Amino acid sequence: MACNSLNMKKKINLLIGFSAVILVVLSAIQYYLVKTTYEYKVEQFRSEIKAKIAKITNDYSDIDTTIFNKKDMLYKQLAENYIRDKSTRFHIKNALLQNEFKSELTRKLQEEFQNEIPDLTIDFAIVLDKFVIYDATKEADTIFAEKPFIENKLYGDLASLDDAFLIRNYVGTTSGSLKKQELSSDYKLLTEDTLYVSIKNWEFIVLKRMTLLLVLAIFSILTLITLFVIALKALIKQKKISDIKTDFINNITHELKTPLTTLSVSTKILERKEIRENDATFSTVLGTINRQNNRLQNLIDQVMTNSLGYEEIELHKEKVSMPDFLNSIVNDFQIAYPDISIAKELDTQKINLNLDKFHLTTAITNVLENAVKYGCKNIAVKASLLNNEFSISISDDGIGISKSKHSLLFDKFYRVEQGDLHDAKGLGLGLYYVDQIIKAHQGTINVVSDLGKGATFDLRFLI
Ligand code: ADP
């Protein structure tokens, strides 16, 4: 049986391990799918924005022609100054980046974005990438060529390019001619700049578009976990029930064996003529048969009555005066177990409770007998009246019950695994019966105990 149970335990552990791995794999797949969809949606969102903004800024000189003319003039002037050796690269760069149209153009473009795409908050920056002069007398002269970065911002309100994405590049060419040492010389100017935008809360906007997928992904994983936990719980419960049943069959077989063996030995003895003729021996053997018969009857009664559920127990309630009733149970018990020392603290206010005397006597006696059965020398019985509850507490200094077993203690047929803990006989019905009786009285029962620290059972009734 133990081997079988071990096998089952192994199987359950294997099942848990396997299901956990499958859950992790499924979660990883879900994560990958969601991540890929998110990346795809981000791309989709960006191309939408690109298309919209590119349309607005297709030729951004449309936004304010006068400013753009002034800007072109500035560029030409800077180029010519350079060709005439009046300006250095450094000056040109500064003049470009600190241009006087900065704030006005930024504002105008911003307004344009707001009018055309009012549901998004857009920040942008146009950064200068290149400023190259082609002079007829000189080679192409690169005044400025840098990778796009925010310090080279011409216009815009963006503070960093980290979270921004590229919308488009503008390449502008201007040509002109100037007199240099009485000679007319042509030149060309090439400029290149890039528009970056960043959309406020763009992650949130993308996630919002994925709501259905996210909800379904989370819901399916959660459902799977819940189903897994439910199935596992059912399996573990099933195993516990089957273990408990096996234990019960072992216990009852054990309990039945002694009286049955004694009965069969006794009948064998009675078959002998000399025994039948000796009155004293005959009646001794008869006494043994009677006692064993009673024991068998008791065992069967115990199984029949003690295993009733509280809904099936028929109570015959009557007014019972507390704590006198409790006192009489304890006194009777003391007579049966004179070696056990019982301390009583029963001086509460007198109160009448509506109880079934017979069942309650059996229940309280069960708890007291357990204390003796599981190794105690001293018992303390206390009664108290608190708020609207009458409580009976029975403490012992026996072997105690480890905390992990408390939740199973009141289950039908449950016995703490014996091992080398104790070899007391029993069917695991005593505490089940106590619990059922207390429940039938709408009361509660609690246990406080730990291994080696004795046990306290607390029974409470509403008054
Ligand atoms: P049984 O005594 O027939 O085994 P019970 O239902 O009365 O069944 O008790 C269930 C289990 O609880 C017992 O097997 C025992 O291990 C444990 N138990 C009950 N009362 C005590 C106690 N006072 N001290 C230690 N263990 C106890």
Coordinates of C-alpha atoms and ligand atoms in Angstrom, one line a residue:
M1 CA 0.0 0.0 0.0
A2 CA 2.8 2.4 1.0
C3 CA 4.6 1.6 -2.3
N4 CA 1.4 2.3 -4.2
S5 CA 1.0 5.6 -2.5
L6 CA 4.6 6.5 -3.2
N7 CA 4.1 5.7 -6.8
M8 CA 1.0 7.9 -6.9
K9 CA 2.9 10.7 -5.2
K10 CA 5.7 10.3 -7.9
K11 CA 3.0 10.4 -10.6
I12 CA 1.4 13.5 -9.2
N13 CA 4.8 15.2 -8.9
L14 CA 5.6 14.3 -12.5
L15 CA 2.3 15.6 -13.6
I16 CA 2.9 18.9 -11.8
G17 CA 6.3 19.2 -13.2
F18 CA 5.2 18.5 -16.7
S19 CA 2.2 20.8 -16.6
A20 CA 4.4 23.6 -15.1
V21 CA 6.8 23.2 -18.1
I22 CA 3.9 23.3 -20.6
L23 CA 2.6 26.4 -18.8
V24 CA 5.9 28.1 -19.1
V25 CA 6.3 27.1 -22.8
L26 CA 2.7 28.3 -23.5
S27 CA 3.3 31.6 -21.7
A28 CA 6.6 32.1 -23.6
I29 CA 4.8 31.5 -26.9
Q30 CA 2.0 34.0 -25.9
Y31 CA 4.7 36.5 -24.9
Y32 CA 6.4 36.1 -28.2
L33 CA 3.2 36.5 -30.2
V34 CA 2.2 39.6 -28.2
K35 CA 5.7 41.1 -28.6
T36 CA 5.7 40.4 -32.3
T37 CA 2.3 42.0 -32.7
Y38 CA 3.4 44.9 -30.7
E39 CA 6.4 45.5 -32.9
Y40 CA 4.3 45.2 -36.0
K41 CA 1.7 47.6 -34.6
V42 CA 4.5 50.1 -33.7
E43 CA 5.7 49.9 -37.3
Q44 CA 2.2 50.4 -38.6
F45 CA 1.6 53.3 -36.3
R46 CA 4.9 54.9 -37.4
S47 CA 4.2 54.6 -41.1
E48 CA 0.7 56.1 -40.5
I49 CA 2.2 59.0 -38.7
K50 CA 5.0 59.3 -41.3
A51 CA 2.4 59.5 -44.1
K52 CA 0.3 62.1 -42.3
I53 CA 3.2 64.3 -41.3
A54 CA 4.9 63.9 -44.7
K55 CA 1.8 65.2 -46.3
I56 CA 1.7 68.2 -44.1
T57 CA 5.3 69.0 -44.5
N58 CA 5.7 67.9 -48.0
D59 CA 7.1 71.2 -48.9
Y60 CA 7.4 73.0 -45.7
S61 CA 8.2 76.3 -47.4
D62 CA 4.4 76.5 -48.0
I63 CA 3.9 77.1 -44.4
D64 CA 5.3 80.6 -44.5
T65 CA 6.9 81.8 -47.8
T66 CA 8.3 85.0 -46.4
I67 CA 10.2 83.2 -43.7
F68 CA 11.5 80.7 -46.1
N69 CA 12.7 83.4 -48.4
K70 CA 14.5 85.0 -45.5
K71 CA 16.0 81.7 -44.6
D72 CA 17.3 81.2 -48.2
M73 CA 18.7 84.6 -48.1
L74 CA 20.6 83.8 -44.9
Y75 CA 22.0 80.6 -46.4
K76 CA 23.2 82.4 -49.5
Q77 CA 24.7 85.2 -47.5
L78 CA 26.6 82.7 -45.3
A79 CA 27.8 80.8 -48.3
E80 CA 29.0 84.0 -50.0
N81 CA 30.8 85.2 -46.9
Y82 CA 32.6 81.9 -46.7
I83 CA 33.6 82.0 -50.4
R84 CA 34.9 85.5 -49.8
D85 CA 36.9 84.1 -46.8
K86 CA 35.0 86.5 -44.5
S87 CA 33.5 83.7 -42.4
T88 CA 34.9 80.5 -40.8
R89 CA 33.1 77.1 -40.7
F90 CA 32.5 77.7 -37.0
H91 CA 30.7 81.0 -37.6
I92 CA 28.5 79.5 -40.3
K93 CA 27.5 76.7 -38.1
N94 CA 26.6 79.0 -35.2
A95 CA 24.7 81.4 -37.5
L96 CA 22.7 78.5 -39.0
L97 CA 21.8 76.9 -35.6
Q98 CA 20.9 80.2 -33.9
N99 CA 18.8 81.5 -36.8
E100 CA 16.2 84.2 -36.0
F101 CA 13.3 82.2 -37.5
K102 CA 13.6 79.4 -35.0
S103 CA 10.8 80.2 -32.7
E104 CA 8.4 81.4 -35.3
L105 CA 8.8 78.4 -37.6
T106 CA 8.5 76.0 -34.7
R107 CA 5.3 77.7 -33.6
K108 CA 3.8 77.6 -37.1
L109 CA 4.6 74.0 -37.7
Q110 CA 3.3 73.1 -34.3
E111 CA 0.0 74.8 -35.2
E112 CA -0.2 73.0 -38.4
F113 CA 0.2 69.6 -36.7
Q114 CA -2.4 70.5 -34.2
N115 CA -4.9 71.5 -36.9
E116 CA -4.3 68.5 -39.0
I117 CA -3.8 65.8 -36.4
P118 CA -5.6 67.1 -33.3
D119 CA -5.9 63.8 -31.4
L120 CA -2.1 63.4 -31.0
T121 CA 0.4 65.5 -29.1
I122 CA 3.4 65.8 -31.5
D123 CA 6.9 67.2 -30.7
F124 CA 9.3 67.6 -33.6
A125 CA 12.8 68.7 -34.5
I126 CA 14.4 69.5 -37.8
V127 CA 18.1 68.9 -37.5
L128 CA 20.8 70.1 -39.9
D129 CA 22.9 67.3 -41.5
K130 CA 24.8 68.9 -44.3
F131 CA 25.8 72.3 -45.6
V132 CA 28.0 71.9 -48.7
I133 CA 29.2 74.7 -51.1
Y134 CA 30.2 73.9 -54.7
D135 CA 32.3 76.8 -55.9
A136 CA 33.3 77.0 -59.6
T137 CA 36.8 77.8 -58.6
K138 CA 37.1 75.4 -55.7
E139 CA 36.3 71.8 -55.0
A140 CA 33.1 70.9 -53.1
D141 CA 33.6 72.4 -49.7
T142 CA 31.8 70.7 -46.9
I143 CA 31.2 73.3 -44.3
F144 CA 29.1 71.0 -42.2
A145 CA 28.3 67.3 -42.2
E146 CA 27.3 65.5 -39.1
K147 CA 25.1 62.6 -38.2
P148 CA 21.7 63.8 -37.1
F149 CA 21.7 64.7 -33.5
I150 CA 19.7 67.0 -31.3
E151 CA 22.4 69.7 -30.7
N152 CA 22.1 70.5 -34.5
K153 CA 18.4 71.4 -34.2
L154 CA 17.3 74.1 -36.6
Y155 CA 13.7 74.3 -35.5
G156 CA 11.3 72.4 -33.2
D157 CA 10.6 71.7 -29.6
L158 CA 12.0 68.2 -29.2
A159 CA 14.6 67.8 -26.4
S160 CA 16.0 64.5 -27.4
L161 CA 16.0 62.1 -30.4
D162 CA 15.9 59.0 -28.2
D163 CA 12.2 58.4 -28.4
A164 CA 11.7 60.1 -31.8
F165 CA 11.5 58.6 -35.2
L166 CA 12.6 59.8 -38.6
I167 CA 9.9 61.2 -40.9
R168 CA 11.9 62.4 -43.8
N169 CA 15.0 64.1 -45.2
Y170 CA 15.0 67.4 -47.0
V171 CA 17.6 68.1 -49.6
G172 CA 17.7 71.8 -50.7
T173 CA 19.9 73.3 -53.5
T174 CA 20.4 76.9 -54.2
S175 CA 22.6 78.5 -56.8
G176 CA 24.0 82.0 -57.1
S177 CA 26.9 84.0 -58.4
L178 CA 29.1 86.6 -56.8
K179 CA 31.9 88.9 -57.9
K180 CA 35.3 87.9 -56.6
Q181 CA 38.3 90.0 -57.6
E182 CA 36.3 91.6 -60.5
L183 CA 35.4 88.1 -61.7
S184 CA 32.0 86.6 -61.6
S185 CA 31.9 83.2 -60.0
D186 CA 29.0 80.8 -59.8
Y187 CA 28.4 78.6 -56.8
K188 CA 25.9 76.1 -55.6
L189 CA 24.7 75.4 -52.1
L190 CA 23.5 72.0 -51.0
T191 CA 21.7 71.6 -47.6
E192 CA 20.3 68.5 -46.0
D193 CA 18.1 68.3 -42.9
T194 CA 16.0 65.7 -41.3
L195 CA 12.6 65.9 -39.6
Y196 CA 12.1 63.8 -36.4
V197 CA 8.9 63.5 -34.4
S198 CA 7.9 62.0 -31.1
I199 CA 4.3 61.3 -30.2
K200 CA 3.3 61.7 -26.6
N201 CA 2.2 58.4 -25.0
W202 CA 2.7 56.5 -28.3
E203 CA 3.2 53.2 -26.4
F204 CA -0.2 53.6 -24.8
I205 CA -1.8 54.4 -28.1
V206 CA -0.3 51.3 -29.7
L207 CA -1.2 49.1 -26.7
K208 CA -4.8 50.5 -26.8
R209 CA -5.0 49.2 -30.4
M210 CA -4.0 45.8 -29.1
T211 CA -6.5 45.7 -26.2
L212 CA -8.5 42.7 -27.5
L213 CA -5.4 40.6 -28.1
L214 CA -3.9 41.5 -24.7
V215 CA -7.1 40.7 -22.9
L216 CA -7.5 37.4 -24.7
A217 CA -3.9 36.4 -24.1
I218 CA -4.0 37.2 -20.4
F219 CA -7.4 35.6 -20.0
S220 CA -6.4 32.4 -21.7
I221 CA -3.2 32.0 -19.6
L222 CA -5.1 32.8 -16.4
T223 CA -7.9 30.3 -17.4
L224 CA -5.3 27.7 -18.1
I225 CA -3.6 28.3 -14.7
T226 CA -6.9 28.2 -12.9
L227 CA -7.9 24.9 -14.6
F228 CA -4.6 23.4 -13.8
V229 CA -4.9 24.4 -10.1
I230 CA -8.4 23.0 -9.9
A231 CA -7.5 19.7 -11.6
L232 CA -4.5 19.4 -9.3
K233 CA -6.5 20.1 -6.2
A234 CA -9.1 17.5 -7.2
L235 CA -6.3 15.0 -7.8
I236 CA -4.7 15.6 -4.4
K237 CA -8.0 15.5 -2.7
Q238 CA -8.8 12.2 -4.4
K239 CA -5.5 10.8 -3.3
K240 CA -6.0 11.9 0.3
I241 CA -9.5 10.3 0.3
S242 CA -8.1 7.1 -1.1
D243 CA -5.2 7.1 1.4
I244 CA -7.7 7.7 4.3
K245 CA -10.0 4.9 3.1
T246 CA -7.0 2.5 2.9
D247 CA -6.0 3.5 6.4
F248 CA -9.5 2.9 7.7
I249 CA -9.7 -0.6 6.2
N250 CA -6.3 -1.4 7.8
N251 CA -7.4 0.0 11.1
I252 CA -10.8 -1.8 11.2
T253 CA -9.2 -5.1 10.2
H254 CA -6.7 -4.6 12.9
E255 CA -9.5 -3.8 15.5
L256 CA -11.6 -6.8 14.4
K257 CA -8.8 -9.3 14.5
T258 CA -8.3 -9.4 18.3
P259 CA -11.9 -10.1 19.3
L260 CA -12.3 -12.6 16.4
T261 CA -9.2 -14.5 17.3
T262 CA -10.2 -14.6 21.0
L263 CA -13.7 -15.8 20.0
S264 CA -12.3 -18.6 17.9
V265 CA -9.8 -19.7 20.6
S266 CA -12.6 -19.6 23.2
T267 CA -14.9 -21.8 21.1
K268 CA -12.0 -24.2 20.6
I269 CA -11.6 -24.3 24.4
L270 CA -15.3 -24.9 24.9
E271 CA -15.2 -27.9 22.6
R272 CA -13.1 -29.6 25.2
K273 CA -15.2 -31.8 27.6
E274 CA -13.1 -31.2 30.7
I275 CA -13.5 -27.5 30.4
R276 CA -17.3 -27.8 30.0
E277 CA -17.4 -29.9 33.1
N278 CA -15.4 -27.4 35.2
D279 CA -17.9 -24.6 36.1
A280 CA -15.4 -21.9 37.1
T281 CA -13.3 -22.2 33.9
F282 CA -16.5 -22.6 31.8
S283 CA -17.9 -19.3 33.1
T284 CA -14.5 -17.5 32.7
V285 CA -14.4 -18.5 29.0
L286 CA -18.1 -17.5 28.6
G287 CA -17.2 -14.2 30.2
T288 CA -14.5 -13.7 27.6
I289 CA -16.8 -14.6 24.8
N290 CA -19.3 -12.1 26.1
R291 CA -16.8 -9.3 26.4
Q292 CA -15.4 -9.9 22.9
N293 CA -19.0 -10.0 21.6
N294 CA -19.6 -6.6 23.2
R295 CA -16.4 -5.3 21.8
L296 CA -17.4 -6.3 18.3
Q297 CA -20.9 -4.8 18.9
N298 CA -19.3 -1.5 20.1
L299 CA -17.0 -1.3 17.1
I300 CA -19.9 -1.8 14.7
D301 CA -21.9 0.8 16.7
Q302 CA -19.0 3.2 16.5
V303 CA -18.8 2.9 12.8
M304 CA -22.5 3.2 12.3
T305 CA -23.2 6.1 14.6
N306 CA -19.9 8.0 14.7
S307 CA -19.7 8.2 11.0
L308 CA -23.0 10.0 10.6
G309 CA -22.8 13.5 9.1
Y310 CA -24.2 16.4 11.2
E311 CA -27.2 16.7 8.8
E312 CA -28.2 13.1 9.6
I313 CA -27.8 13.3 13.4
E314 CA -31.1 13.6 15.1
L315 CA -30.7 15.8 18.2
H316 CA -32.9 15.7 21.3
K317 CA -32.2 19.0 22.8
E318 CA -33.1 20.0 26.3
K319 CA -32.2 22.7 28.8
V320 CA -28.8 21.9 30.3
S321 CA -27.3 23.8 33.1
M322 CA -23.7 24.8 32.5
P323 CA -21.1 24.4 33.9
D324 CA -22.7 21.7 36.2
F325 CA -23.3 19.4 33.3
L326 CA -19.6 19.7 32.2
N327 CA -18.5 19.1 35.8
S328 CA -20.5 15.8 36.0
I329 CA -18.9 14.6 32.7
V330 CA -15.4 15.4 34.0
N331 CA -16.1 13.7 37.4
D332 CA -17.3 10.5 35.7
F333 CA -14.3 10.5 33.5
Q334 CA -12.0 11.0 36.5
I335 CA -13.5 7.8 38.1
A336 CA -12.7 5.8 34.9
Y337 CA -9.2 7.2 34.8
P338 CA -8.0 7.7 38.4
D339 CA -4.3 8.0 37.4
I340 CA -4.9 11.1 35.3
S341 CA -4.8 14.4 37.1
I342 CA -7.6 16.8 36.0
A343 CA -7.5 20.5 36.8
K344 CA -10.9 22.2 36.5
E345 CA -11.7 25.9 36.2
L346 CA -15.4 25.9 35.9
D347 CA -16.5 28.8 38.1
T348 CA -18.4 30.7 35.4
Q349 CA -21.8 32.3 35.8
K350 CA -24.6 29.6 35.6
I351 CA -26.3 29.4 32.3
N352 CA -28.9 27.2 30.6
L353 CA -28.0 25.9 27.1
N354 CA -30.1 24.0 24.7
L355 CA -28.1 20.8 24.1
D356 CA -28.4 17.1 23.3
K357 CA -27.1 15.6 26.6
F358 CA -26.3 12.2 25.2
H359 CA -24.4 13.2 22.1
L360 CA -22.5 16.0 23.9
T361 CA -21.4 13.7 26.7
T362 CA -20.0 11.3 24.1
A363 CA -18.3 14.1 22.2
I364 CA -16.6 15.6 25.3
T365 CA -15.7 12.2 26.5
N366 CA -14.1 11.5 23.1
V367 CA -11.9 14.5 23.5
L368 CA -10.9 13.5 27.1
E369 CA -10.3 9.9 26.0
N370 CA -8.1 11.1 23.1
A371 CA -6.0 13.1 25.6
V372 CA -5.3 9.9 27.6
K373 CA -4.9 7.8 24.5
Y374 CA -2.3 10.1 23.1
G375 CA 0.0 10.1 26.1
C376 CA -1.1 12.8 28.6
K377 CA -0.7 12.7 32.4
N378 CA -2.5 16.0 33.1
I379 CA -5.7 17.5 31.7
A380 CA -7.1 21.0 32.3
V381 CA -10.8 21.6 31.6
K382 CA -11.9 25.3 31.5
A383 CA -15.3 26.8 31.0
S384 CA -15.8 30.5 30.2
L385 CA -18.6 32.7 29.2
L386 CA -17.5 35.4 26.7
N387 CA -19.7 37.8 24.9
N388 CA -22.4 35.5 23.6
E389 CA -20.4 32.3 23.6
F390 CA -20.0 29.5 26.1
S391 CA -16.6 27.9 25.6
I392 CA -15.2 24.7 26.9
S393 CA -11.4 24.2 26.6
I394 CA -9.7 20.9 27.1
S395 CA -5.9 20.9 27.3
D396 CA -3.6 18.0 27.7
D397 CA 0.2 17.5 28.0
G398 CA 0.3 14.5 25.6
I399 CA 2.3 14.0 22.4
G400 CA 0.5 16.9 20.5
I401 CA -0.3 17.2 16.9
S402 CA 1.9 18.8 14.3
K403 CA 0.4 22.0 12.8
S404 CA 0.4 20.6 9.2
K405 CA -2.2 18.0 10.3
H406 CA -4.7 20.3 11.9
S407 CA -6.8 20.9 8.8
L408 CA -7.3 17.1 8.4
L409 CA -7.9 16.2 12.0
F410 CA -11.7 16.4 11.9
D411 CA -12.0 14.5 8.6
K412 CA -13.8 11.1 8.6
F413 CA -11.4 8.2 9.2
Y414 CA -8.4 10.5 9.5
R415 CA -5.6 9.4 11.8
V416 CA -2.2 11.0 12.2
E417 CA 0.2 8.7 10.5
Q418 CA 1.4 6.3 13.1
G419 CA 5.1 5.6 12.3
D420 CA 6.9 5.8 15.6
L421 CA 4.6 8.5 16.8
H422 CA 2.1 6.4 18.7
D423 CA 0.6 2.9 18.4
A424 CA -2.8 3.8 19.9
K425 CA -5.6 2.0 18.2
G426 CA -8.5 3.8 16.6
L427 CA -10.7 4.3 13.6
G428 CA -10.2 8.0 13.0
L429 CA -13.9 8.6 13.8
G430 CA -13.6 10.2 17.3
L431 CA -12.9 13.8 16.3
Y432 CA -15.0 13.5 13.2
Y433 CA -17.9 12.7 15.4
V434 CA -17.1 15.5 17.9
D435 CA -17.0 18.0 15.0
Q436 CA -20.3 16.8 13.6
I437 CA -22.0 17.0 17.0
I438 CA -20.7 20.6 17.6
K439 CA -21.8 21.6 14.1
A440 CA -25.2 20.1 14.7
H441 CA -25.4 22.5 17.7
Q442 CA -24.3 25.4 15.4
G443 CA -21.1 25.6 17.5
T444 CA -17.4 25.6 16.5
I445 CA -14.4 23.5 17.4
N446 CA -10.7 24.6 17.2
V447 CA -7.4 23.0 18.0
V448 CA -4.2 24.6 19.2
S449 CA -1.3 22.2 19.3
D450 CA 2.1 21.3 18.1
L451 CA 4.2 18.2 18.1
G452 CA 5.5 17.5 21.7
K453 CA 3.6 20.5 23.1
G454 CA 0.2 18.9 24.1
A455 CA -3.1 19.8 22.6
T456 CA -6.0 22.2 23.4
F457 CA -9.4 21.6 22.0
D458 CA -11.7 24.6 22.2
L459 CA -15.5 24.0 21.8
R460 CA -17.8 27.0 21.5
F461 CA -21.6 27.3 21.6
L462 CA -23.7 30.3 21.0
I463 CA -25.9 31.2 24.0
Ligands
ADP1 P1 -8.6 8.0 16.5 O1 -8.3 8.4 17.9 O2 -9.5 6.9 16.4 O3 -7.3 7.8 15.7 P2 -9.7 10.6 16.3 O4 -10.6 11.2 15.2 O5 -10.2 10.7 17.7 O6 -9.3 9.2 15.8 O7 -8.4 11.4 16.2 C1 -7.7 11.6 15.0 C2 -6.2 11.7 15.2 O8 -5.9 12.9 15.9 C3 -5.6 10.6 16.0 O9 -5.2 9.5 15.2 C4 -4.5 11.2 16.7 O10 -3.3 11.1 16.0 C5 -4.8 12.7 16.8 N1 -5.2 13.2 18.1 C6 -6.5 13.4 18.5 N2 -6.5 13.9 19.8 C7 -5.2 14.0 20.1 C8 -4.6 14.5 21.3 N3 -5.3 14.9 22.4 N4 -3.2 14.5 21.3 C9 -2.5 14.1 20.3 N5 -3.1 13.6 19.1 C10 -4.4 13.6 19.1

